[in-house]
Coordinates of C-alpha atoms in Angstrom, one line a residue:
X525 CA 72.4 -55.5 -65.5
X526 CA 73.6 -59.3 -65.2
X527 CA 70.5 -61.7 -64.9
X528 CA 70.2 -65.4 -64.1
X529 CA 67.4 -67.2 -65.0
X530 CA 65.9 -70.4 -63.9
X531 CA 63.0 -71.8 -66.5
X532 CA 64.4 -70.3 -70.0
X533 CA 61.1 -70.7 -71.9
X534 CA 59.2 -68.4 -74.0
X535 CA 58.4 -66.0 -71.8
X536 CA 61.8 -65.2 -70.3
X537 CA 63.5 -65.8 -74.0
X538 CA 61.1 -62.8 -75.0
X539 CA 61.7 -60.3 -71.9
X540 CA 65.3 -61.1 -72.5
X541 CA 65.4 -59.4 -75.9
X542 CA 63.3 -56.3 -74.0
X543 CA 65.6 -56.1 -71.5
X544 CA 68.4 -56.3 -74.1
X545 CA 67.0 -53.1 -76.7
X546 CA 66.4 -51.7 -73.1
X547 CA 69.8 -51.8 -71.4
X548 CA 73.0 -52.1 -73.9
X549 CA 75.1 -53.7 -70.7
X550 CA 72.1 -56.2 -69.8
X551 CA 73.7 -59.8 -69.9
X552 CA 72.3 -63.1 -69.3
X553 CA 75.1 -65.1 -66.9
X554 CA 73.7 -68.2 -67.0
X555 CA 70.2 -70.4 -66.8
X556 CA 69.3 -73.9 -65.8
X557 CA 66.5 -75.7 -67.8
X558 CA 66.6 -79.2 -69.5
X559 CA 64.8 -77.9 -72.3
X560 CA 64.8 -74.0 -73.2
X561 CA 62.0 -73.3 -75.3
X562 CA 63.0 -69.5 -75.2
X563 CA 66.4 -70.1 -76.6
X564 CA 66.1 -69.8 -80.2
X565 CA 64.6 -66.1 -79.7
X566 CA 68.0 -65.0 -77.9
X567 CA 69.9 -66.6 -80.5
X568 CA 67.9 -64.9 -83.3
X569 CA 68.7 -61.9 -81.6
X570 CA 72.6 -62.4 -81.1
X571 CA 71.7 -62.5 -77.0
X572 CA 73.7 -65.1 -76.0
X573 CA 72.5 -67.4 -72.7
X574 CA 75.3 -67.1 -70.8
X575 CA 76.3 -71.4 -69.3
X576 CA 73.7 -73.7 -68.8
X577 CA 73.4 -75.1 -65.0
X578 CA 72.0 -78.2 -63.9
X579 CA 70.4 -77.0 -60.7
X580 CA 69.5 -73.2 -59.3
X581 CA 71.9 -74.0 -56.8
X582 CA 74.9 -74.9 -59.0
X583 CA 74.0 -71.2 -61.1
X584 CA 73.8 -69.3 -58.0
X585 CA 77.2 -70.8 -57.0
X586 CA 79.1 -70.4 -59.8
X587 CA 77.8 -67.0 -61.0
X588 CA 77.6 -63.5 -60.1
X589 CA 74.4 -61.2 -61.1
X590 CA 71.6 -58.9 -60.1
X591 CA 69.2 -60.3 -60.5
X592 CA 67.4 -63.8 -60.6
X593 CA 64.7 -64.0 -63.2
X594 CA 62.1 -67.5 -62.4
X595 CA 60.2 -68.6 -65.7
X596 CA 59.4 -72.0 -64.6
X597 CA 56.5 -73.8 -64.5
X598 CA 54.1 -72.3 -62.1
X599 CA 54.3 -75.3 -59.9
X600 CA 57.9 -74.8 -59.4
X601 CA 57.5 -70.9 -58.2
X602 CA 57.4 -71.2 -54.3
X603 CA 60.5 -73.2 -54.7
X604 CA 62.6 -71.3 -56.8
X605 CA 61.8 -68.3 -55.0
X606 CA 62.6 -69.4 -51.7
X607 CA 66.2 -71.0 -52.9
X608 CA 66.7 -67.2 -54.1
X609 CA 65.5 -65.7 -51.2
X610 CA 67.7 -67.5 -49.2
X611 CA 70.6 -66.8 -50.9
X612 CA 70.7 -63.3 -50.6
X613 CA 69.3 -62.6 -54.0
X614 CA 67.0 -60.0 -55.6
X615 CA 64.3 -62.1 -57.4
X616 CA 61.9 -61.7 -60.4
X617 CA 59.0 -64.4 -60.8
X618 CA 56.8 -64.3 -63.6
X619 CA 52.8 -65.0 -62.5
X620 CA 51.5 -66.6 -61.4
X621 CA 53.7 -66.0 -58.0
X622 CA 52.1 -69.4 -56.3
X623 CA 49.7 -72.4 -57.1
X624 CA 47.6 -72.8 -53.9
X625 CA 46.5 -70.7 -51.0
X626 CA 48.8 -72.9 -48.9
X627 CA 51.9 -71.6 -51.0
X628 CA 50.4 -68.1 -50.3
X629 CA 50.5 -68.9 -47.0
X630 CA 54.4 -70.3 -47.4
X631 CA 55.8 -67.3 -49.2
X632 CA 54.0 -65.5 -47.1
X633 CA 56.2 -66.0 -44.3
X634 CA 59.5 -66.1 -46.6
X635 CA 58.4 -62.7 -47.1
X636 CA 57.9 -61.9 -43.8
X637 CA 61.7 -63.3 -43.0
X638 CA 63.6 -62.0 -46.2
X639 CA 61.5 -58.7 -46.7
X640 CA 58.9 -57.8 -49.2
X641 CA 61.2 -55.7 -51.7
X642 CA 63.0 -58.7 -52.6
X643 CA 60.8 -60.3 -54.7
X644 CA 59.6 -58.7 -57.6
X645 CA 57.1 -60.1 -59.8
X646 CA 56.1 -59.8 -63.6
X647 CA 52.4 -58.6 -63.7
X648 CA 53.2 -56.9 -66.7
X649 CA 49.6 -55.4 -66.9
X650 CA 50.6 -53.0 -64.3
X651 CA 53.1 -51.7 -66.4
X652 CA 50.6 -50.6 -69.4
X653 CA 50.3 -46.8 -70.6
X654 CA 46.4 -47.9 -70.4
X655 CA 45.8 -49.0 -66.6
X656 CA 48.4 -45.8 -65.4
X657 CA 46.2 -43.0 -67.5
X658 CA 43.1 -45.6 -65.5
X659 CA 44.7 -44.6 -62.1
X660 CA 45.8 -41.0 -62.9
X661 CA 41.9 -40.4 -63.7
X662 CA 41.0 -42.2 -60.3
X663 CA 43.5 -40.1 -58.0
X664 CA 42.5 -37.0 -59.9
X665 CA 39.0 -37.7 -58.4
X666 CA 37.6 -37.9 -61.8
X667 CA 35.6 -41.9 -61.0
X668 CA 34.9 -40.7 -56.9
X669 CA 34.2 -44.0 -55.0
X670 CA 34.1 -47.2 -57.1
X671 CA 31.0 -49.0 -56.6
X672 CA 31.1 -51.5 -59.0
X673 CA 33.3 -52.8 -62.4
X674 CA 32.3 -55.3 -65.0
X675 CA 35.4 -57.0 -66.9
X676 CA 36.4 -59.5 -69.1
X677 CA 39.6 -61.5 -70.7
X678 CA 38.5 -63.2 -73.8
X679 CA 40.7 -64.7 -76.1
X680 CA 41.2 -65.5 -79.5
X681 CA 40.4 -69.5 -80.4
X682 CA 43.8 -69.8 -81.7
X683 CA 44.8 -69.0 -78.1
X684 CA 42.9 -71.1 -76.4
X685 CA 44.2 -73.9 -78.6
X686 CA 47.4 -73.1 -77.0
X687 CA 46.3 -73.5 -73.3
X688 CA 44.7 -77.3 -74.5
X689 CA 48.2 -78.2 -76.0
X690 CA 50.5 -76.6 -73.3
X691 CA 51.7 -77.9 -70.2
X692 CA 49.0 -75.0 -68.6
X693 CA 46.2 -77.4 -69.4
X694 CA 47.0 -79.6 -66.4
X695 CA 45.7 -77.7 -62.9
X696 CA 48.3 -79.3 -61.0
X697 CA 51.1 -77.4 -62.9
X698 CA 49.4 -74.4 -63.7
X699 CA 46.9 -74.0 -60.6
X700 CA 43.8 -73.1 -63.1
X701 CA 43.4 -71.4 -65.9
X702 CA 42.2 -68.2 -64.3
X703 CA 44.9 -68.1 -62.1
X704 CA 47.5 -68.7 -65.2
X705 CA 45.8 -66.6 -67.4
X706 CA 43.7 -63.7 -65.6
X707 CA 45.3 -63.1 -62.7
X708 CA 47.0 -60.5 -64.3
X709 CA 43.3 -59.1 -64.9
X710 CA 42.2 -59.8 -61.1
X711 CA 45.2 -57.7 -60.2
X712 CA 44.3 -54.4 -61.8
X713 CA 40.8 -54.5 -60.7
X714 CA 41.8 -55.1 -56.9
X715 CA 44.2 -52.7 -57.5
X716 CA 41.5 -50.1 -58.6
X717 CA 39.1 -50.9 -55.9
X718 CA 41.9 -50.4 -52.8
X719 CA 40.2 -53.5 -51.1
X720 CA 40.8 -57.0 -50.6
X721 CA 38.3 -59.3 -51.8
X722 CA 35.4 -60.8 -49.5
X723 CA 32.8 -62.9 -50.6
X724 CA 33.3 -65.3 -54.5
X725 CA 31.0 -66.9 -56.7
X726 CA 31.7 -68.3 -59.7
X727 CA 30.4 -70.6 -62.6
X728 CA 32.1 -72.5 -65.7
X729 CA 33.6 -75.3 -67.4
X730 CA 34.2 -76.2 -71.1
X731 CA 31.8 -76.1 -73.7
X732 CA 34.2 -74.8 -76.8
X733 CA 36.9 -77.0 -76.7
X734 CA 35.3 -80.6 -76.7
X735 CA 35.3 -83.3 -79.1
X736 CA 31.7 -82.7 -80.7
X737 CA 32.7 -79.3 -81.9
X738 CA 35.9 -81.1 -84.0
X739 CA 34.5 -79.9 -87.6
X740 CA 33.6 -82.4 -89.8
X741 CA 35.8 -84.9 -91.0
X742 CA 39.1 -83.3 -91.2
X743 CA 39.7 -83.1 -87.5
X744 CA 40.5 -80.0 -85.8
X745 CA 44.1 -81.5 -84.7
X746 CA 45.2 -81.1 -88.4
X747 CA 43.6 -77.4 -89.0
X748 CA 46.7 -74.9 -89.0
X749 CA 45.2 -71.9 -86.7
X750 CA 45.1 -74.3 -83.5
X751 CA 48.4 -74.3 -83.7
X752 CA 49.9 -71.1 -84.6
X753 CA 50.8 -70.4 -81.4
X754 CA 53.7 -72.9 -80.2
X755 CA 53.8 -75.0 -76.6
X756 CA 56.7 -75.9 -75.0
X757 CA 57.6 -79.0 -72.0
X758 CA 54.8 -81.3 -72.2
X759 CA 53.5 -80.2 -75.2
X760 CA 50.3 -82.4 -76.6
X761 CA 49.0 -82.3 -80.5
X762 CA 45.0 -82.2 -79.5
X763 CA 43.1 -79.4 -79.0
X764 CA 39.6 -80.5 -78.8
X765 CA 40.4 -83.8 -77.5
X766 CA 42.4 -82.6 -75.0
X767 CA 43.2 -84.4 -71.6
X768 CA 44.0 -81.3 -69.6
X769 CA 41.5 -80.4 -67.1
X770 CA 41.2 -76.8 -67.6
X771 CA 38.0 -74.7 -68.1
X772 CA 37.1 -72.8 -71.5
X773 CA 35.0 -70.2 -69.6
X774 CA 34.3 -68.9 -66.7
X775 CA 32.3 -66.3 -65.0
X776 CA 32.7 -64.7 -61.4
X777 CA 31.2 -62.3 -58.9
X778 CA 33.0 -60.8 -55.9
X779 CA 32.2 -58.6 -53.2
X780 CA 34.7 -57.1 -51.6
X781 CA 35.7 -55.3 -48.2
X782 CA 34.4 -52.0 -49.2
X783 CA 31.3 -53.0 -50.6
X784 CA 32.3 -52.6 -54.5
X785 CA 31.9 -55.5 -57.0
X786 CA 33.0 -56.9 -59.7
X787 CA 31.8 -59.3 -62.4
X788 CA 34.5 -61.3 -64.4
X789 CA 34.1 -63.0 -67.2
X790 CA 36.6 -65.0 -69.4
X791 CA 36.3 -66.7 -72.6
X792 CA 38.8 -69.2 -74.8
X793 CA 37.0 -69.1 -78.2
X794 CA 36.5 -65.5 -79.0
X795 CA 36.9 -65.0 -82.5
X796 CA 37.1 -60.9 -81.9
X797 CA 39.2 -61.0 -78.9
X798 CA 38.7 -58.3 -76.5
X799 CA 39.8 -57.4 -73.0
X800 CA 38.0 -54.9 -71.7
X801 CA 36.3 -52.8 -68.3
X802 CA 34.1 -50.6 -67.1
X803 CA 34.9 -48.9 -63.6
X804 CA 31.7 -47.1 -62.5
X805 CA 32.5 -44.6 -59.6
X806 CA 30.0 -42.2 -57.8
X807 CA 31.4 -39.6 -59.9
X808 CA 32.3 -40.9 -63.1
X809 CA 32.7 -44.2 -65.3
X810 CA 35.8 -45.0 -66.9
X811 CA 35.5 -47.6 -69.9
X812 CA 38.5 -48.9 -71.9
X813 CA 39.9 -51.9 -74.3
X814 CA 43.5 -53.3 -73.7
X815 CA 42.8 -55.6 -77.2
X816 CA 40.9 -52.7 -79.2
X817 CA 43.5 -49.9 -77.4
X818 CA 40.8 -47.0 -76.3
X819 CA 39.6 -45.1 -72.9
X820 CA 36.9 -43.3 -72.1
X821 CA 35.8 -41.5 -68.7
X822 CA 32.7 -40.0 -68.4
X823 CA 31.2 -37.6 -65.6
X824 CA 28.3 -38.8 -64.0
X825 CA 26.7 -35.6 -63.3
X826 CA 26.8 -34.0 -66.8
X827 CA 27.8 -36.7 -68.6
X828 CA 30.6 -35.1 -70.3
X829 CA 33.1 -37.1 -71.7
X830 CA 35.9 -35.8 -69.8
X831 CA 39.3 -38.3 -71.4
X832 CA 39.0 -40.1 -74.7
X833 CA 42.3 -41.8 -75.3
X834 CA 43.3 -43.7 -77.9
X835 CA 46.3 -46.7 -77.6
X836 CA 48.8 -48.3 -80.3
X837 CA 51.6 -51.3 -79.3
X838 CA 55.4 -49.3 -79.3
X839 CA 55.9 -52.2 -82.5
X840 CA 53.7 -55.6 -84.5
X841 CA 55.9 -57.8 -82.3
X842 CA 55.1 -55.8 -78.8
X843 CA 53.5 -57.9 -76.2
X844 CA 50.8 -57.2 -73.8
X845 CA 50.0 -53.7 -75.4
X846 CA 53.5 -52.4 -74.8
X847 CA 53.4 -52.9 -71.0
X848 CA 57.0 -54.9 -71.6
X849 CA 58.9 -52.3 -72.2
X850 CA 57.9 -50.5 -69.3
X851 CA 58.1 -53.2 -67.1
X852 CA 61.8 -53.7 -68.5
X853 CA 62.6 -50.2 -67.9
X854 CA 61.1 -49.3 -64.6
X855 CA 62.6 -53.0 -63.1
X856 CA 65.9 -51.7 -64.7
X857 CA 65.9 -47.9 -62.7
X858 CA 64.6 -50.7 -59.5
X859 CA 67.4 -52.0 -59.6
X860 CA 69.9 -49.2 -60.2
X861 CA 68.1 -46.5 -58.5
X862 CA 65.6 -48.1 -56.6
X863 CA 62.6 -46.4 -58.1
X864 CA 59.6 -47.5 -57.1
X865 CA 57.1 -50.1 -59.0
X866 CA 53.5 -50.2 -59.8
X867 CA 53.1 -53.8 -58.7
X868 CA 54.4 -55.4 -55.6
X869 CA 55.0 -59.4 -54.6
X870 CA 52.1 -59.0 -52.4
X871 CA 49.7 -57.7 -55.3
X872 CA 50.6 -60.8 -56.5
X873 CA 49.7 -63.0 -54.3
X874 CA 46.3 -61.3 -52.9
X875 CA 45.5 -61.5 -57.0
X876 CA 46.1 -65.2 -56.9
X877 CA 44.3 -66.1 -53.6
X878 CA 41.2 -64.5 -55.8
X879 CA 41.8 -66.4 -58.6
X880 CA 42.0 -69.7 -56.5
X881 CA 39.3 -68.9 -54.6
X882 CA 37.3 -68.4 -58.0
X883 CA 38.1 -71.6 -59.1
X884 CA 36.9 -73.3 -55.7
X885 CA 33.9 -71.8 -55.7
X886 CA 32.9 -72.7 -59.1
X887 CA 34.1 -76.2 -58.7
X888 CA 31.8 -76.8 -54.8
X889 CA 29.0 -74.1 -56.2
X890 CA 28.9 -72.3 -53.0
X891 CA 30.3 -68.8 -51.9
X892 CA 33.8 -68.4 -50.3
X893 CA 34.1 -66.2 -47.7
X894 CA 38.1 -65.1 -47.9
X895 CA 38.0 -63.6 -44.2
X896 CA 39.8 -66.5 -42.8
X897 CA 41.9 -66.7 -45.7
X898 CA 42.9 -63.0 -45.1
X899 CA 43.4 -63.7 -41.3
X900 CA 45.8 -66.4 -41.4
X901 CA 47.7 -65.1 -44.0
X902 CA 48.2 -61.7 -42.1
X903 CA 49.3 -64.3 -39.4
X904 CA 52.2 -66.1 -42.0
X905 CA 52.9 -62.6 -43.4
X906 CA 53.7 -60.5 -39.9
X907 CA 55.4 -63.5 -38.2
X908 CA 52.8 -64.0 -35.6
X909 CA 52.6 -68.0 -36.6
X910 CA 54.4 -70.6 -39.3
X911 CA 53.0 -71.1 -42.4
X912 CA 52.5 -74.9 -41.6
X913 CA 49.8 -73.7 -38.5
X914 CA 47.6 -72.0 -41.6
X915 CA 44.9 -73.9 -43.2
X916 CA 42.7 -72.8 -46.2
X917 CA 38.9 -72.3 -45.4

């Protein structure tokens, strides 16, 4: 498979060598970014990068491919994906898809001219051995009628470090932390449930990552575990005295169409990372770990422990739990065979309209009621009205 990509940064640089181990023919064309923090990676691994572009629309005229794979700042999505869309092209975003609930609304209606299965978009989490035995135990009947799911994304400090450094600590170029970051999270669970979300609260801000917790006199800038993780374009040296506006926790609630909840909670400084859920059905409660690889479904009735499995990443340098490689092979029969995914561009953005609506309600401290979000965005995604007409509540 030939690919083009537009934002060549650690992310795509990474999926690259997947792909690559995947797919002996997969060949990168060409790519357009000033500065490609994912380079090096390809180059360790002999993959070359194919002729750097100065604009999408120079690489999409001079090349031909498959596939156009969008690692660019989030910010920079919506755009990116309409230029491929409107050339004819197959596209692959990375999350999150959009930044706002009036980009939703925008790519709505692309998708409503261009189709839905053109856009295909990288919410890896989908992909993991983990969430498919999760949804093989649903259909089998074994959780009933989900009434409720507590969950959680907490990561490591070193982590968090990174988000206060990166280019992701600014809202206006990431949208929010929870939708960078946990919208893959958001995804599964509204996945799980079958239902769009309804009614959001949410509370947070940061409390970790502020310049009284800098310990002692050596300054946390100088300690080496802030920044083991690298950032790319924009890139800042302070951690704790950060200027990004991001959160360092965050807690929601949400009610949604069928009457099931969910609590949320994410966390920046977790020493013992974890990522974890508990689905409780009228028939069973399934309970697993994505960090700490385990899941466990119990019968309600009897309480029998019905599936106890146990999960190990394919390799030490696997990402997300080995969810990469799956996504890199089921995209791959996509695209040759047109086999179907777990995950579609509309997941995507139903995930992210959560995620923002999270973040307004924790910023006003009132509930949001997503019925006229829903309603106008049926309207941009069936063609009834432009996306301009739709306004957020």
């Amino acid at each position: 498979m030939k690919v083009a990509i537009i934002g060549l940064g650690f992310r795509l640089g990474y999926l690259g060598q997947i792909f690559s181990q995947i797919d002996p023919n997969f060949e990168i064309v060409g790519y357009v970014d000033p500065a490609p923090a994912g380079m090096p990676r390809l180059l360790e691994a002999g993959i070359p990068a194919g002729r750097a572009y100065d604009t999408p629309e120079a690489l999409i005229a001079s090349e031909s491919f498959d596939l156009l794979m969008i690692g660019s700042p989030n910010h920079l999505h919506l755009d990116h994906i309409r230029i491929g869309l409107e050339a004819g092209l197959t596209v692959f975003t990375e999350k999150p898809i959009v930044v706002s609930i009036e980009e939703s609304f925008q790519l709505a209606s692309l998708l409503n001219r261009y189709g839905h299965d053109r856009l295909l978009v990288g919410l890896v989490l989908r992909y993991s051995p983990l969430y498919r035995d999760l949804r093989k135990a649903q259909a089998e009947g074994l959780l009933g009628e989900v009434v409720s799911i507590e969950a959680s994304e907490h990561i490591a400090p070193y982590h968090g470090a990174f988000f206060m450094r990166d280019w992701r600590r600014y809202s206006r170029y990431a949208g929010s932390f929870m939708l960078e970051k946990c919208c893959h999270d958001l995804d599964l669970y509204n996945g799980v449930v079958g239902a769009r979300p309804r009614y959001v609260a949410s509370f947070g801000g940061r409390k970790s990552f502020t310049p009284s917790n800098a310990p002692g006199n050596v300054g946390l800038n100088d300690l080496e575990v802030y920044h083991r993780k690298p950032s790319g374009w924009l890139g800042s040296d302070k951690v704790f005295d950060s200027d990004g506006d991001i959160i360092d926790y965050q807690t929601a609630i949400v009610e949604y169409e069928s009457g099931a909840s969910l609590t949320f909670h994410t966390n920046l400084n977790v020493p013992d990372e974890f990522r974890r859920f508990c689905v409780m059905g009228s028939k069973g409660m399934a309970e697993g770990d994505f960090v700490r690889g385990f899941m466990d479904v119990h019968d309600a009735h009897t309480s029998e422990k019905r599936i106890s499995n146990r999960y190990q990443a394919p390799s030490t340098t696997s990402h997300h739990y080995g969810a990469d490689e799956q996504m890199a092979a089921d995209v791959l029969a996509h695209m040759t065979s047109g086999a179907a995914l777990p995950v579609s561009a509309l997941d995507a953005i139903e995930a992210g309209i959560l995620a923002l609506a999270m973040d307004e309600a924790r910023q006003n401290r009132k509930v949001i009621d997503l019925a006229p979000v829903w309603e106008r965005y049926d309207t941009c995604l069936h063609g009834s009205a432009p996306a301009s007409q739709a306004k957020t509540a």
